Coordinates of C-alpha atoms and ligand atoms in Angstrom, one line a residue:
Chain A
M268 CA 12.2 -1.9 16.8
T269 CA 8.6 -0.5 16.6
T270 CA 6.7 -0.7 13.4
L271 CA 3.7 1.6 12.4
V272 CA 1.1 0.1 10.1
F273 CA -1.4 2.3 8.4
I274 CA -4.9 0.7 8.5
E275 CA -6.9 1.8 5.5
S276 CA -10.7 1.5 5.9
A277 CA -13.7 2.1 3.4
E278 CA -17.1 3.0 4.8
S279 CA -16.0 2.4 8.3
K280 CA -14.8 -1.0 7.7
I281 CA -11.1 -2.1 7.7
K282 CA -9.6 -3.2 4.4
K283 CA -8.4 -7.0 4.7
T284 CA -5.1 -6.0 2.8
S285 CA -4.3 -3.7 5.8
L286 CA -4.9 -6.6 8.2
E287 CA -2.3 -8.3 6.0
A288 CA 0.0 -5.5 6.5
V289 CA -0.4 -5.8 10.3
A290 CA 0.6 -9.4 10.1
Y291 CA 3.5 -8.6 7.9
A292 CA 5.0 -6.3 10.7
H293 CA 4.0 -8.9 13.3
A294 CA 6.0 -11.6 11.3
M295 CA 8.9 -8.9 11.1
G296 CA 9.1 -8.8 14.7
G297 CA 9.3 -6.1 17.4
N298 CA 6.4 -3.9 18.3
V299 CA 3.6 -3.1 16.0
V300 CA 1.5 0.0 16.5
A301 CA -1.6 0.2 14.0
I302 CA -3.2 3.6 13.3
A303 CA -6.6 4.2 11.5
L304 CA -7.8 7.8 10.5
G305 CA -11.3 8.8 9.8
T306 CA -14.5 7.1 10.9
V307 CA -14.0 3.4 11.6
D308 CA -16.4 1.1 13.6
K309 CA -15.3 0.4 17.0
S310 CA -15.5 -3.5 16.6
E311 CA -13.2 -3.3 13.9
L312 CA -10.4 -1.7 15.5
D313 CA -11.0 -3.8 18.6
A314 CA -10.1 -6.9 16.1
V315 CA -6.8 -5.4 14.8
G316 CA -4.9 -6.7 17.8
K317 CA -5.8 -10.3 16.8
Y318 CA -3.4 -10.1 13.9
G319 CA -0.6 -9.0 15.8
A320 CA -0.8 -5.4 16.9
S321 CA 0.1 -4.5 20.5
K322 CA -1.6 -0.9 20.2
V323 CA -4.2 0.7 18.1
L324 CA -4.2 4.6 17.5
H325 CA -7.3 6.1 16.1
A326 CA -7.0 9.8 14.8
A327 CA -11.0 10.0 14.6
D328 CA -11.4 13.5 13.1
I329 CA -14.2 13.5 10.7
K330 CA -11.9 15.8 8.5
L331 CA -9.8 12.7 7.9
D332 CA -13.0 10.8 6.4
H333 CA -12.0 12.0 2.9
P334 CA -8.4 11.1 2.5
V335 CA -6.3 13.9 1.3
I336 CA -2.7 12.4 0.8
Q337 CA -0.8 15.1 2.1
V338 CA -2.6 15.2 5.2
F339 CA -2.6 11.5 5.9
A340 CA 1.3 11.5 5.5
S341 CA 1.5 14.3 8.0
V342 CA -0.7 12.3 10.5
L343 CA 1.5 9.0 10.0
I344 CA 4.8 11.1 10.6
Q345 CA 3.1 12.6 13.8
A346 CA 2.3 9.0 15.1
M347 CA 5.6 7.7 14.2
Q348 CA 7.3 10.5 16.1
Q349 CA 4.9 9.7 19.2
E350 CA 5.8 6.0 19.0
S351 CA 9.5 6.3 17.9
A352 CA 8.5 4.1 15.1
D353 CA 11.5 2.8 12.9
N354 CA 9.3 1.6 10.2
L355 CA 6.1 2.1 8.2
I356 CA 4.2 -0.7 6.6
L357 CA 1.0 -0.6 4.7
A358 CA -0.8 -2.1 1.7
N359 CA -0.3 -1.0 -1.9
S360 CA -3.4 1.1 -2.9
S361 CA -4.2 4.3 -4.6
L362 CA -4.1 5.9 -1.2
G363 CA -1.5 4.1 0.7
T364 CA 1.3 4.1 -2.0
P365 CA 1.5 7.7 -2.3
V366 CA 1.2 8.5 1.2
A367 CA 4.0 6.2 1.9
A368 CA 6.2 7.6 -0.9
K369 CA 5.5 11.0 0.8
V370 CA 6.5 9.9 4.3
A371 CA 9.7 8.0 3.1
V372 CA 10.8 11.5 1.5
K373 CA 9.9 13.6 4.3
I374 CA 11.9 11.1 7.0
G375 CA 14.8 10.2 4.7
A376 CA 13.5 6.5 4.7
A377 CA 14.2 4.1 1.9
F378 CA 10.8 3.1 0.3
A379 CA 10.1 -0.3 -1.5
S380 CA 6.3 -0.8 -3.0
N381 CA 5.0 -4.1 -4.4
V382 CA 6.8 -5.9 -1.8
V383 CA 5.8 -9.8 -2.0
E384 CA 7.6 -11.4 0.9
L385 CA 9.0 -11.1 4.3
P386 CA 12.3 -9.4 4.4
N387 CA 15.6 -11.4 4.5
T388 CA 17.8 -9.9 7.2
S389 CA 20.5 -12.2 7.2
A390 CA 22.9 -9.6 5.3
G391 CA 21.5 -6.1 5.3
F392 CA 17.6 -5.6 4.9
V393 CA 16.5 -7.3 1.6
V394 CA 12.9 -7.5 0.3
K395 CA 11.5 -9.1 -2.8
R396 CA 9.6 -6.8 -5.0
S397 CA 7.3 -7.5 -8.0
I398 CA 8.5 -5.9 -11.2
Y399 CA 7.9 -5.9 -15.0
T400 CA 4.2 -6.0 -14.2
G401 CA 4.5 -9.5 -12.3
K402 CA 6.7 -10.9 -15.0
A403 CA 9.8 -10.8 -12.8
F404 CA 11.0 -10.1 -9.3
S405 CA 13.8 -8.2 -8.0
F406 CA 15.7 -8.4 -4.6
V407 CA 16.5 -4.8 -3.3
E408 CA 18.4 -4.0 -0.4
M409 CA 16.9 -1.0 1.7
K410 CA 19.9 0.9 3.0
S411 CA 18.4 3.5 5.4
A412 CA 17.9 3.1 9.1
K413 CA 14.3 3.8 8.7
K414 CA 12.0 1.7 6.3
V415 CA 8.9 2.4 4.4
I416 CA 7.4 -0.7 2.7
A417 CA 4.0 -1.1 0.9
I418 CA 3.1 -4.8 0.5
K419 CA 1.2 -6.4 -2.4
K420 CA -1.9 -8.2 -2.0
N421 CA -1.1 -12.0 -0.4
A422 CA 2.4 -11.1 0.6
V423 CA 1.7 -12.9 3.9
E424 CA -1.0 -15.3 5.1
L425 CA -3.4 -13.7 7.3
K426 CA -3.5 -15.6 10.6
E427 CA -4.7 -14.7 13.8
T428 CA -2.3 -14.3 16.8
G429 CA -4.7 -14.7 19.6
G430 CA -3.5 -11.2 20.7
S431 CA -5.6 -8.2 21.5
A432 CA -4.6 -4.6 21.5
P433 CA -6.0 -1.5 23.3
V434 CA -7.6 1.4 21.1
S435 CA -6.4 4.9 21.9
I436 CA -7.2 8.2 20.4
L437 CA -4.7 10.2 18.6
S438 CA -5.4 13.8 18.0
P439 CA -2.8 15.0 15.5
T440 CA -2.3 18.8 14.5
L441 CA -4.1 19.3 11.3
N442 CA -2.8 22.0 9.2
D443 CA -5.0 23.7 6.8
A444 CA -2.5 24.0 4.2
D445 CA -2.1 20.2 3.9
F446 CA -5.7 20.0 2.6
N447 CA -4.4 21.0 -1.0
T448 CA -6.8 18.7 -2.8
K449 CA -10.5 19.0 -2.6
I450 CA -12.4 15.9 -3.1
L451 CA -15.5 17.1 -4.9
S452 CA -17.7 13.8 -5.1
T453 CA -16.8 10.2 -5.3
E454 CA -18.6 7.4 -7.4
K455 CA -18.8 3.9 -6.6
A456 CA -18.5 1.3 -9.2
T457 CA -21.4 -1.0 -10.1
G458 CA -20.9 -4.6 -9.0
E459 CA -21.0 -5.7 -5.4
V460 CA -17.3 -6.8 -5.1
S461 CA -14.5 -4.5 -5.7
L462 CA -12.2 -5.8 -8.4
P463 CA -8.7 -5.1 -7.0
E464 CA -9.5 -6.8 -3.7
A465 CA -11.7 -9.6 -4.8
N466 CA -10.8 -13.3 -3.9
I467 CA -12.5 -14.6 -7.3
V468 CA -12.7 -12.9 -10.6
V469 CA -14.8 -13.9 -13.4
S470 CA -13.3 -12.1 -16.5
G471 CA -14.9 -11.8 -20.1
G472 CA -13.4 -10.9 -23.4
R473 CA -14.4 -10.2 -27.2
G474 CA -15.5 -13.9 -27.4
L475 CA -18.7 -12.9 -25.4
K476 CA -19.7 -11.0 -29.0
G477 CA -21.5 -8.1 -26.9
P478 CA -22.5 -6.4 -23.9
E479 CA -26.1 -8.1 -23.8
N480 CA -24.3 -11.5 -23.2
W481 CA -22.7 -10.5 -19.9
G482 CA -25.7 -12.1 -17.8
I483 CA -24.1 -15.6 -18.0
L484 CA -20.9 -14.1 -16.5
E485 CA -22.7 -12.1 -13.9
D486 CA -24.7 -15.2 -12.9
L487 CA -21.5 -17.1 -12.5
A488 CA -19.9 -14.3 -10.6
K489 CA -22.9 -14.1 -8.5
V490 CA -22.7 -17.7 -7.0
L491 CA -19.2 -17.3 -6.4
H492 CA -19.2 -13.8 -5.0
A493 CA -16.9 -12.8 -7.4
A494 CA -15.9 -9.4 -9.2
T495 CA -16.4 -9.3 -12.9
G496 CA -13.5 -8.1 -15.0
C497 CA -13.0 -7.9 -18.8
S498 CA -10.1 -7.4 -21.4
K499 CA -9.3 -4.2 -22.9
P500 CA -11.1 -4.2 -26.1
V501 CA -14.3 -5.1 -24.3
S502 CA -13.9 -1.9 -22.3
D503 CA -12.6 0.2 -25.3
M504 CA -15.8 -0.6 -27.1
G505 CA -17.9 0.4 -24.1
W506 CA -19.3 -3.0 -23.4
R507 CA -18.1 -2.9 -19.8
P508 CA -17.0 0.0 -17.5
H509 CA -13.2 1.1 -18.1
H510 CA -12.5 0.3 -14.3
E511 CA -13.2 -3.3 -15.1
H512 CA -10.5 -3.8 -17.6
V513 CA -7.7 -6.0 -16.6
G514 CA -4.1 -6.1 -17.7
Q515 CA -1.0 -4.4 -18.3
T516 CA -2.7 -0.9 -18.8
G517 CA -5.7 -1.7 -16.4
V518 CA -6.3 -3.3 -13.1
K519 CA -3.8 -5.8 -11.8
V520 CA -5.8 -8.6 -9.9
A521 CA -4.1 -11.2 -7.5
P522 CA -7.3 -13.5 -6.5
Q523 CA -7.3 -17.0 -5.4
L524 CA -9.2 -17.8 -8.7
Y525 CA -9.3 -16.2 -12.0
I526 CA -11.7 -17.3 -14.5
A527 CA -11.2 -16.2 -18.1
I528 CA -14.0 -16.4 -20.5
G529 CA -13.6 -15.8 -24.3
I530 CA -10.3 -14.0 -23.7
S531 CA -7.5 -15.1 -26.0
G532 CA -4.6 -14.6 -23.6
A533 CA -2.7 -11.7 -25.1
I534 CA 0.6 -11.1 -23.3
Q535 CA -0.6 -7.5 -22.2
H536 CA -3.8 -9.3 -20.6
L537 CA -1.6 -12.0 -18.8
A538 CA 0.3 -9.0 -17.2
G539 CA -2.8 -8.1 -15.1
V540 CA -3.6 -11.7 -14.0
N541 CA -0.4 -13.4 -13.5
S542 CA -0.4 -12.9 -9.7
S543 CA -3.4 -15.1 -9.3
K544 CA -3.3 -18.4 -7.3
C545 CA -5.4 -20.4 -10.0
I546 CA -6.5 -19.6 -13.4
V547 CA -9.3 -21.4 -15.5
V548 CA -9.8 -20.6 -19.0
I549 CA -12.8 -21.4 -21.0
N550 CA -12.3 -20.6 -24.8
K551 CA -13.7 -22.3 -27.8
D552 CA -10.2 -22.4 -29.5
A553 CA -7.7 -25.1 -28.2
D554 CA -5.0 -23.1 -29.5
A555 CA -5.7 -19.9 -27.6
P556 CA -2.5 -18.7 -25.9
F557 CA -4.3 -18.4 -22.5
F558 CA -4.2 -22.2 -22.1
K559 CA -0.6 -22.0 -21.5
A560 CA -1.0 -19.7 -18.7
A561 CA -3.9 -21.7 -17.1
D562 CA -4.0 -24.2 -14.2
Y563 CA -7.4 -25.6 -15.7
G564 CA -8.9 -25.3 -19.2
I565 CA -12.1 -26.1 -20.8
V566 CA -12.3 -25.9 -24.6
G567 CA -16.0 -25.1 -25.5
D568 CA -18.4 -22.4 -26.4
A569 CA -18.7 -20.0 -23.7
F570 CA -22.7 -19.6 -24.1
E571 CA -22.9 -23.7 -23.4
V572 CA -19.9 -24.1 -20.7
V573 CA -20.7 -20.9 -18.5
P574 CA -24.3 -21.7 -17.6
K575 CA -23.3 -25.3 -17.0
L576 CA -20.6 -24.2 -14.6
T577 CA -22.7 -21.9 -12.7
A578 CA -25.3 -24.8 -12.2
A579 CA -22.6 -27.3 -11.3
I580 CA -21.3 -24.6 -8.5
K581 CA -24.9 -24.1 -7.2
A582 CA -25.3 -28.0 -7.0
S583 CA -22.1 -28.6 -5.2
K584 CA -23.0 -25.9 -2.3
Chain B
M82 CA 1.7 27.4 -19.4
K83 CA 4.7 25.2 -19.1
I84 CA 4.3 21.4 -19.1
L85 CA 6.7 18.9 -18.2
V86 CA 6.0 15.2 -19.2
C87 CA 8.4 12.6 -17.5
I88 CA 9.0 9.7 -19.8
T89 CA 10.4 6.2 -19.1
H90 CA 12.2 4.1 -21.7
V91 CA 10.8 0.5 -21.2
P92 CA 10.7 -2.8 -22.9
D93 CA 7.7 -3.3 -25.2
T94 CA 4.7 -4.7 -23.5
T95 CA 5.1 -8.0 -25.2
S96 CA 8.8 -8.4 -24.3
K97 CA 10.1 -11.7 -22.8
I98 CA 11.7 -10.8 -19.8
N99 CA 15.3 -12.6 -19.0
F100 CA 18.3 -11.8 -16.8
I101 CA 21.9 -12.3 -17.5
D102 CA 25.2 -12.0 -15.6
N103 CA 24.0 -14.2 -12.8
N104 CA 20.3 -12.5 -12.8
T105 CA 22.1 -9.3 -12.0
R106 CA 21.3 -7.7 -15.3
F107 CA 18.4 -7.3 -17.6
D108 CA 18.8 -8.9 -20.9
T109 CA 18.2 -6.4 -23.7
T110 CA 18.6 -8.8 -26.5
G111 CA 15.6 -8.8 -29.1
V112 CA 13.9 -6.1 -26.8
Q113 CA 12.1 -3.2 -28.5
F114 CA 11.9 -0.2 -26.2
I115 CA 9.0 2.3 -26.0
I116 CA 7.6 5.0 -24.2
G117 CA 6.0 3.8 -21.1
P118 CA 2.3 3.3 -22.0
Y119 CA 1.2 5.4 -19.1
D120 CA 3.8 8.1 -19.8
D121 CA 2.4 8.1 -23.6
Y122 CA -1.1 8.9 -22.0
A123 CA 0.6 11.6 -20.2
L124 CA 2.3 12.8 -23.3
A125 CA -1.0 12.6 -25.4
R126 CA -2.9 14.8 -22.8
A127 CA 0.0 17.4 -22.8
I128 CA -0.2 17.5 -26.5
E129 CA -3.9 18.1 -26.4
L130 CA -3.5 21.0 -24.1
K131 CA -0.6 22.4 -26.3
E132 CA -3.1 22.4 -29.1
S133 CA -6.1 23.8 -27.1
S134 CA -4.4 26.4 -25.1
G135 CA -0.9 27.0 -26.4
A136 CA 0.9 25.5 -23.8
T137 CA 4.7 24.5 -24.3
V138 CA 5.7 20.9 -23.7
T139 CA 9.1 19.7 -22.5
V140 CA 10.0 16.1 -22.0
L141 CA 12.2 14.5 -19.5
N142 CA 13.8 11.2 -19.0
V143 CA 16.4 10.2 -16.6
G144 CA 18.4 7.4 -18.5
L145 CA 21.5 6.7 -20.4
A146 CA 22.2 7.6 -23.9
E147 CA 20.4 4.6 -25.2
T148 CA 17.0 6.2 -24.3
E149 CA 17.6 9.0 -26.8
P150 CA 15.4 7.4 -29.9
T151 CA 12.4 7.2 -27.3
I152 CA 13.0 10.7 -26.4
R153 CA 13.1 11.7 -30.1
K154 CA 9.8 9.9 -30.5
A155 CA 8.4 12.0 -27.9
L156 CA 9.5 14.9 -29.7
A157 CA 8.1 13.6 -33.0
I158 CA 4.5 13.2 -31.1
G159 CA 4.8 16.9 -30.5
A160 CA 6.7 17.9 -27.5
D161 CA 8.8 21.1 -28.1
D162 CA 12.0 20.1 -26.6
A163 CA 13.7 17.4 -24.0
I164 CA 16.0 17.1 -21.4
R165 CA 18.0 13.8 -20.6
V166 CA 19.4 13.4 -17.0
N167 CA 22.5 11.3 -17.9
A168 CA 22.1 8.6 -15.2
D169 CA 20.9 4.9 -14.9
P170 CA 17.5 5.1 -13.2
T171 CA 17.8 2.3 -10.6
D172 CA 15.9 3.8 -7.6
S173 CA 12.7 5.7 -7.7
Y174 CA 14.0 8.1 -4.8
F175 CA 17.1 8.9 -7.0
V176 CA 14.9 9.5 -10.2
A177 CA 12.4 11.8 -8.2
C178 CA 15.4 13.9 -6.9
Q179 CA 16.5 14.4 -10.7
I180 CA 13.0 15.4 -11.9
A181 CA 12.3 17.7 -9.1
E182 CA 15.7 19.5 -9.8
H183 CA 14.2 20.4 -13.2
A184 CA 10.6 20.6 -12.6
K185 CA 10.7 24.0 -11.0
G186 CA 9.2 26.7 -13.0
F187 CA 6.7 24.4 -14.7
D188 CA 3.0 24.8 -14.2
L189 CA 2.1 21.2 -14.7
V190 CA 4.2 18.0 -14.4
L191 CA 2.5 14.9 -16.1
M192 CA 3.8 11.6 -15.4
G193 CA 2.5 7.9 -16.0
R194 CA 0.7 6.1 -13.2
E195 CA 3.6 3.9 -13.1
S196 CA 6.5 2.6 -15.0
I197 CA 6.1 -0.7 -16.3
D198 CA 9.6 -1.9 -15.5
F199 CA 10.1 -0.9 -12.0
N200 CA 6.5 -0.4 -11.2
G201 CA 7.0 1.6 -8.3
G202 CA 4.0 3.8 -8.7
V203 CA 5.8 6.4 -6.5
V204 CA 7.9 8.7 -8.5
H205 CA 5.0 11.3 -8.9
A206 CA 4.1 11.3 -5.1
M207 CA 7.9 11.8 -4.5
V208 CA 8.3 14.7 -6.7
G209 CA 5.2 16.2 -5.4
E210 CA 6.7 16.1 -1.9
M211 CA 9.9 17.4 -3.1
L212 CA 8.4 20.5 -4.8
G213 CA 5.8 21.0 -2.1
V214 CA 2.7 20.9 -4.4
P215 CA -0.1 18.2 -4.8
A216 CA 0.5 15.0 -6.5
I217 CA -2.6 13.2 -7.8
S218 CA -2.7 9.6 -9.4
P219 CA -3.9 7.4 -11.2
V220 CA -5.8 10.5 -13.1
M221 CA -8.3 9.4 -15.9
K222 CA -9.5 12.8 -16.6
L223 CA -7.8 16.3 -16.3
D224 CA -9.2 19.6 -17.3
I225 CA -7.7 23.2 -16.5
E226 CA -9.7 26.3 -15.9
G227 CA -7.4 29.2 -14.9
T228 CA -5.2 27.8 -12.3
T229 CA -7.7 25.2 -11.2
V230 CA -7.3 21.6 -12.2
K231 CA -10.2 19.2 -11.9
M232 CA -9.5 15.7 -12.2
T233 CA -11.1 12.2 -12.0
K234 CA -9.0 9.9 -10.1
E235 CA -9.4 6.1 -10.0
I236 CA -9.9 4.8 -6.5
E237 CA -10.3 0.9 -5.4
G238 CA -13.9 0.3 -6.2
G239 CA -14.7 3.7 -7.8
K240 CA -13.8 7.2 -8.9
E241 CA -13.1 10.1 -6.9
M242 CA -13.6 13.8 -8.5
V243 CA -10.9 16.2 -7.2
E244 CA -10.1 19.6 -7.7
A245 CA -6.7 21.3 -6.8
S246 CA -4.5 24.3 -8.1
L247 CA -1.6 24.7 -10.3
P248 CA 1.3 23.8 -9.8
L249 CA 0.9 20.2 -9.6
V250 CA 1.9 16.7 -10.4
A251 CA -0.4 13.9 -12.0
G252 CA 0.2 10.4 -12.8
C253 CA -1.9 9.9 -15.9
Q254 CA -3.8 6.3 -17.2
E255 CA -6.5 5.7 -19.5
P256 CA -8.8 7.1 -20.7
I257 CA -7.2 10.7 -20.2
A258 CA -6.3 11.0 -23.9
E259 CA -5.7 8.7 -27.2
W260 CA -2.1 7.7 -27.7
K261 CA -0.8 9.9 -30.4
I262 CA 1.2 8.2 -33.4
P263 CA 4.1 10.5 -34.8
N264 CA 3.5 11.6 -38.4
M265 CA 6.0 12.1 -41.1
R266 CA 6.3 15.7 -40.5
G267 CA 6.6 15.3 -36.7
I268 CA 9.5 12.8 -37.3
M269 CA 11.3 15.1 -39.5
S270 CA 11.0 18.0 -37.2
A271 CA 12.1 16.3 -34.0
R272 CA 15.5 15.5 -35.3
T273 CA 16.4 19.3 -35.0
K274 CA 14.3 20.0 -31.9
P275 CA 16.6 20.6 -28.8
L276 CA 17.6 17.7 -26.4
K277 CA 19.6 18.9 -23.6
V278 CA 21.8 16.3 -21.8
V279 CA 22.7 17.2 -18.1
E280 CA 24.5 15.3 -15.6
P281 CA 22.7 14.1 -12.4
K282 CA 22.7 15.7 -9.1
A283 CA 24.7 13.7 -6.5
V284 CA 22.1 11.6 -4.5
D285 CA 22.6 8.6 -2.2
K286 CA 20.7 5.6 -3.5
L287 CA 18.4 4.3 -0.8
I288 CA 17.6 1.0 -2.5
V289 CA 20.0 -1.2 -4.5
A290 CA 18.8 -4.1 -6.4
Q291 CA 20.9 -7.3 -5.9
K292 CA 19.5 -9.6 -8.0
F293 CA 16.4 -10.6 -10.3
E294 CA 14.4 -13.8 -10.6
L295 CA 11.6 -15.0 -13.1
P296 CA 8.5 -16.7 -11.5
P297 CA 8.5 -20.4 -11.3
P298 CA 7.4 -21.8 -14.8
K299 CA 3.8 -22.6 -14.6
G300 CA 2.9 -26.4 -14.4
A301 CA 1.0 -28.0 -17.5
V302 CA -2.6 -26.9 -17.8
K303 CA -5.3 -29.6 -16.9
M304 CA -7.8 -29.9 -19.4
I305 CA -11.4 -31.0 -18.9
S306 CA -14.0 -31.9 -21.0
A307 CA -16.9 -29.4 -21.6
D308 CA -19.3 -32.3 -20.9
N309 CA -17.9 -32.5 -17.5
V310 CA -17.8 -29.3 -15.8
A311 CA -18.8 -30.9 -12.5
E312 CA -15.3 -32.2 -12.5
L313 CA -13.9 -28.8 -12.7
V314 CA -15.7 -27.6 -9.7
T315 CA -14.5 -30.7 -7.7
L316 CA -10.9 -30.1 -8.8
L317 CA -11.2 -26.5 -7.6
K318 CA -12.4 -27.5 -4.2
T319 CA -10.3 -30.4 -3.5
E320 CA -6.9 -30.0 -5.6
A321 CA -6.4 -26.4 -6.1
K322 CA -8.6 -25.4 -2.9
V323 CA -9.8 -22.1 -4.0
L324 CA -13.5 -22.6 -3.8
Ligands
FAD77 C1 0.5 -1.4 -25.3 C2 -0.9 -2.3 -25.0 C3 -1.4 -2.5 -24.0 C4 -2.5 -3.5 -23.7 N1 -3.0 -3.5 -22.6 C5 -4.2 -4.3 -22.3 C6 -4.7 -4.7 -21.2 O1 -4.4 -4.2 -20.1 N2 -5.5 -5.6 -21.0 C7 -6.1 -6.4 -22.2 O2 -7.0 -7.3 -21.9 N3 -5.4 -6.3 -23.4 C8 -4.6 -5.3 -23.5 N4 -4.1 -4.8 -24.8 C9 -4.7 -5.5 -25.8 C10 -4.2 -7.1 -26.2 O3 -2.9 -7.1 -26.8 C11 -5.4 -8.0 -26.7 O4 -5.8 -7.2 -28.0 C12 -6.6 -8.0 -25.9 O5 -6.3 -8.5 -24.5 C13 -7.7 -9.0 -26.8 O6 -8.6 -9.1 -26.0 P1 -9.6 -10.5 -26.1 O7 -8.9 -11.6 -25.6 O8 -11.0 -10.2 -25.5 O9 -10.2 -10.5 -27.7 P2 -9.6 -11.5 -28.8 O10 -8.2 -11.5 -28.8 O11 -10.4 -11.1 -29.9 O12 -10.0 -12.9 -28.2 C14 -11.2 -13.4 -28.2 C15 -11.3 -14.9 -27.7 O13 -12.5 -15.5 -27.5 C16 -12.7 -16.7 -28.1 N5 -14.0 -16.9 -28.3 C17 -14.7 -16.4 -29.3 N6 -15.9 -17.1 -29.3 C18 -16.0 -17.7 -28.3 C19 -17.1 -18.5 -27.8 N7 -18.4 -18.6 -28.1 N8 -16.8 -19.2 -26.5 C20 -15.6 -19.1 -26.0 N9 -14.6 -18.4 -26.5 C21 -14.8 -17.6 -27.7 C22 -11.7 -16.7 -29.1 O14 -11.1 -18.1 -29.6 C23 -10.7 -15.8 -28.6 O15 -9.6 -16.6 -28.1 C24 -2.7 -4.3 -24.9 C25 -2.4 -3.8 -26.2 C26 -1.4 -3.0 -26.2 C27 -0.7 -2.9 -27.6
AMP78 N1 13.8 7.2 -15.6 C1 12.6 8.0 -15.4 N2 12.8 9.2 -16.3 C2 11.6 10.2 -16.5 N3 10.6 9.8 -15.8 C3 10.4 8.7 -15.1 C4 11.4 7.9 -14.9 N4 11.0 6.9 -14.0 C5 9.6 7.1 -13.6 N5 9.4 8.2 -14.3 C6 8.1 9.0 -14.2 O1 7.5 8.4 -13.0 C7 6.1 7.5 -13.3 C8 6.2 6.7 -12.3 O2 7.0 5.7 -12.4 P1 7.1 4.5 -11.0 O3 7.3 5.2 -9.7 O4 8.5 4.2 -11.5 O5 6.2 3.5 -11.2 C9 6.5 7.2 -14.6 O6 5.2 6.8 -15.3 C10 7.1 8.3 -15.3 O7 6.4 9.5 -15.8

């Protein structure tokens, strides 16, 4: 069995979630070939073998620096053909998921997204998916010979296998007609750490009273190297940018630690955070529903507790 | 211009999720069903385009008869007519095949970025592939000039401004438009708007759900005094091991 893993990169750096996809493919067994598209640092490509790939392909054409879904799908199919790959595995993302869907349709493979665990192959090929916005899971049997899987963050633990893999250049045919969307420009979100991928998230709600009070939250985020998030009303009122809004209709996060400050814990907000490993809630109301979903809670005024917490973390370093 | 809006019929966002029959079936007891919140954004943008440029709006749902009140609600919000493909929507590939079957001839196909039950986030990309047209998601802004569509797409850590030509498929999300609430006149006229029921095209299901599971119940919250935040830091380091 050969599995192709799509390695996604941003600013020449490989995404951690893509290394998780390599580790997932390795844990499934068989031969793992990874492929990166566009400009990527050589040292980053050299490191992919450490997570279990036996070979790394690099389609380095600069035309692939701006990802067009149709083009990426075509390149992955060419790589699957070259390597006689049975499966394609990648990380769920705004690029990976639609690319995977296209590849699956083209090659007649079953496709499962939001997969959270390794497959169970004791009877058929069954994967566990996250459904109902993290409120439940389903076990689905993938019935085709070829399979395409998009994994959710933290589906496997990232371990080094001690291996190494040679990097070779792939020169796929790029068809002009596949460049069917033109990327006019990109805008980077403010904030140093990207919210969907962050390991720690510090999030604020209407309890913070106004945008001018976000300083205490940003200070805490800074000492933790955390991304900042918020509840929906906070972004609706324009206190914070829309892409920071966490929940059912916003970003779904899956960090190690989620710190919720002045957020009541409405079910729609919880839908975006219930994949977090550990949840800390700071709220002045002891009856706030969020405490029921929390691992640790502090009842208190955010304006007093948060600066104290920032100081305590600084002191503990 | 002809717009097709694909809507799901999903449990209201506050629903408690439960399964019955040995965890093989979703328990609908006491659950209220709504138009998927992202599909509602798609519908709202379609209605805006109808109002500004005289487009026609058709809604489509792949679902059994119980979804009709949800489809009628979309008609009450302002869609002109509706199609229901009479099938249980259990697999995104199956659903995409049904949508592709009816989407030919439409200039613009709007969907939500994802359904909130299945959460595949894939039907738009599959339909785009089947129709041979671009599929872009999640789209936060969509404007049409002639046959050119300018969109703002959310990506991890930012936004991408993209351009493509009609026909295309877009998966919508906030803040593309404001959700619309049906008014009395809309509700009255929805009753007589055409709702065509068609049988599904035969498609092999590629994935089959065997059973469902709820996450393990959360352990009790550990409360820490506001005067002792240092203890929280210690617990996060030594007990939760997340710092
Ligand atoms: C279809 C639908 C989708 C939705 N999607 C989302 C979503 O994706 N994300 C989302 O967040 N919401 C979503 N909502 C809205 C959601 O229902 C809640 O209204 C929202 O999450 C509440 O935001 P909040 O907790 O910031 O505000 P509030 O509910 O007003 O809570 C503020 C909290 O701050 C506390 N507080 C006040 N002062 C202080 C202080 N000084 N120190 C400490 N604590 C203080 C209060 O005790 C209170 O608990 C959605 C709603 C609907 C209907
Ligand atoms: N049963 C269905 N009927 C009509 N449209 C659907 C159906 N399922 C999914 N869609 C559309 O496809 C989008 C993405 O769904 P999904 O891939 O399931 O997350 C949804 O937001 C809808 O617009």
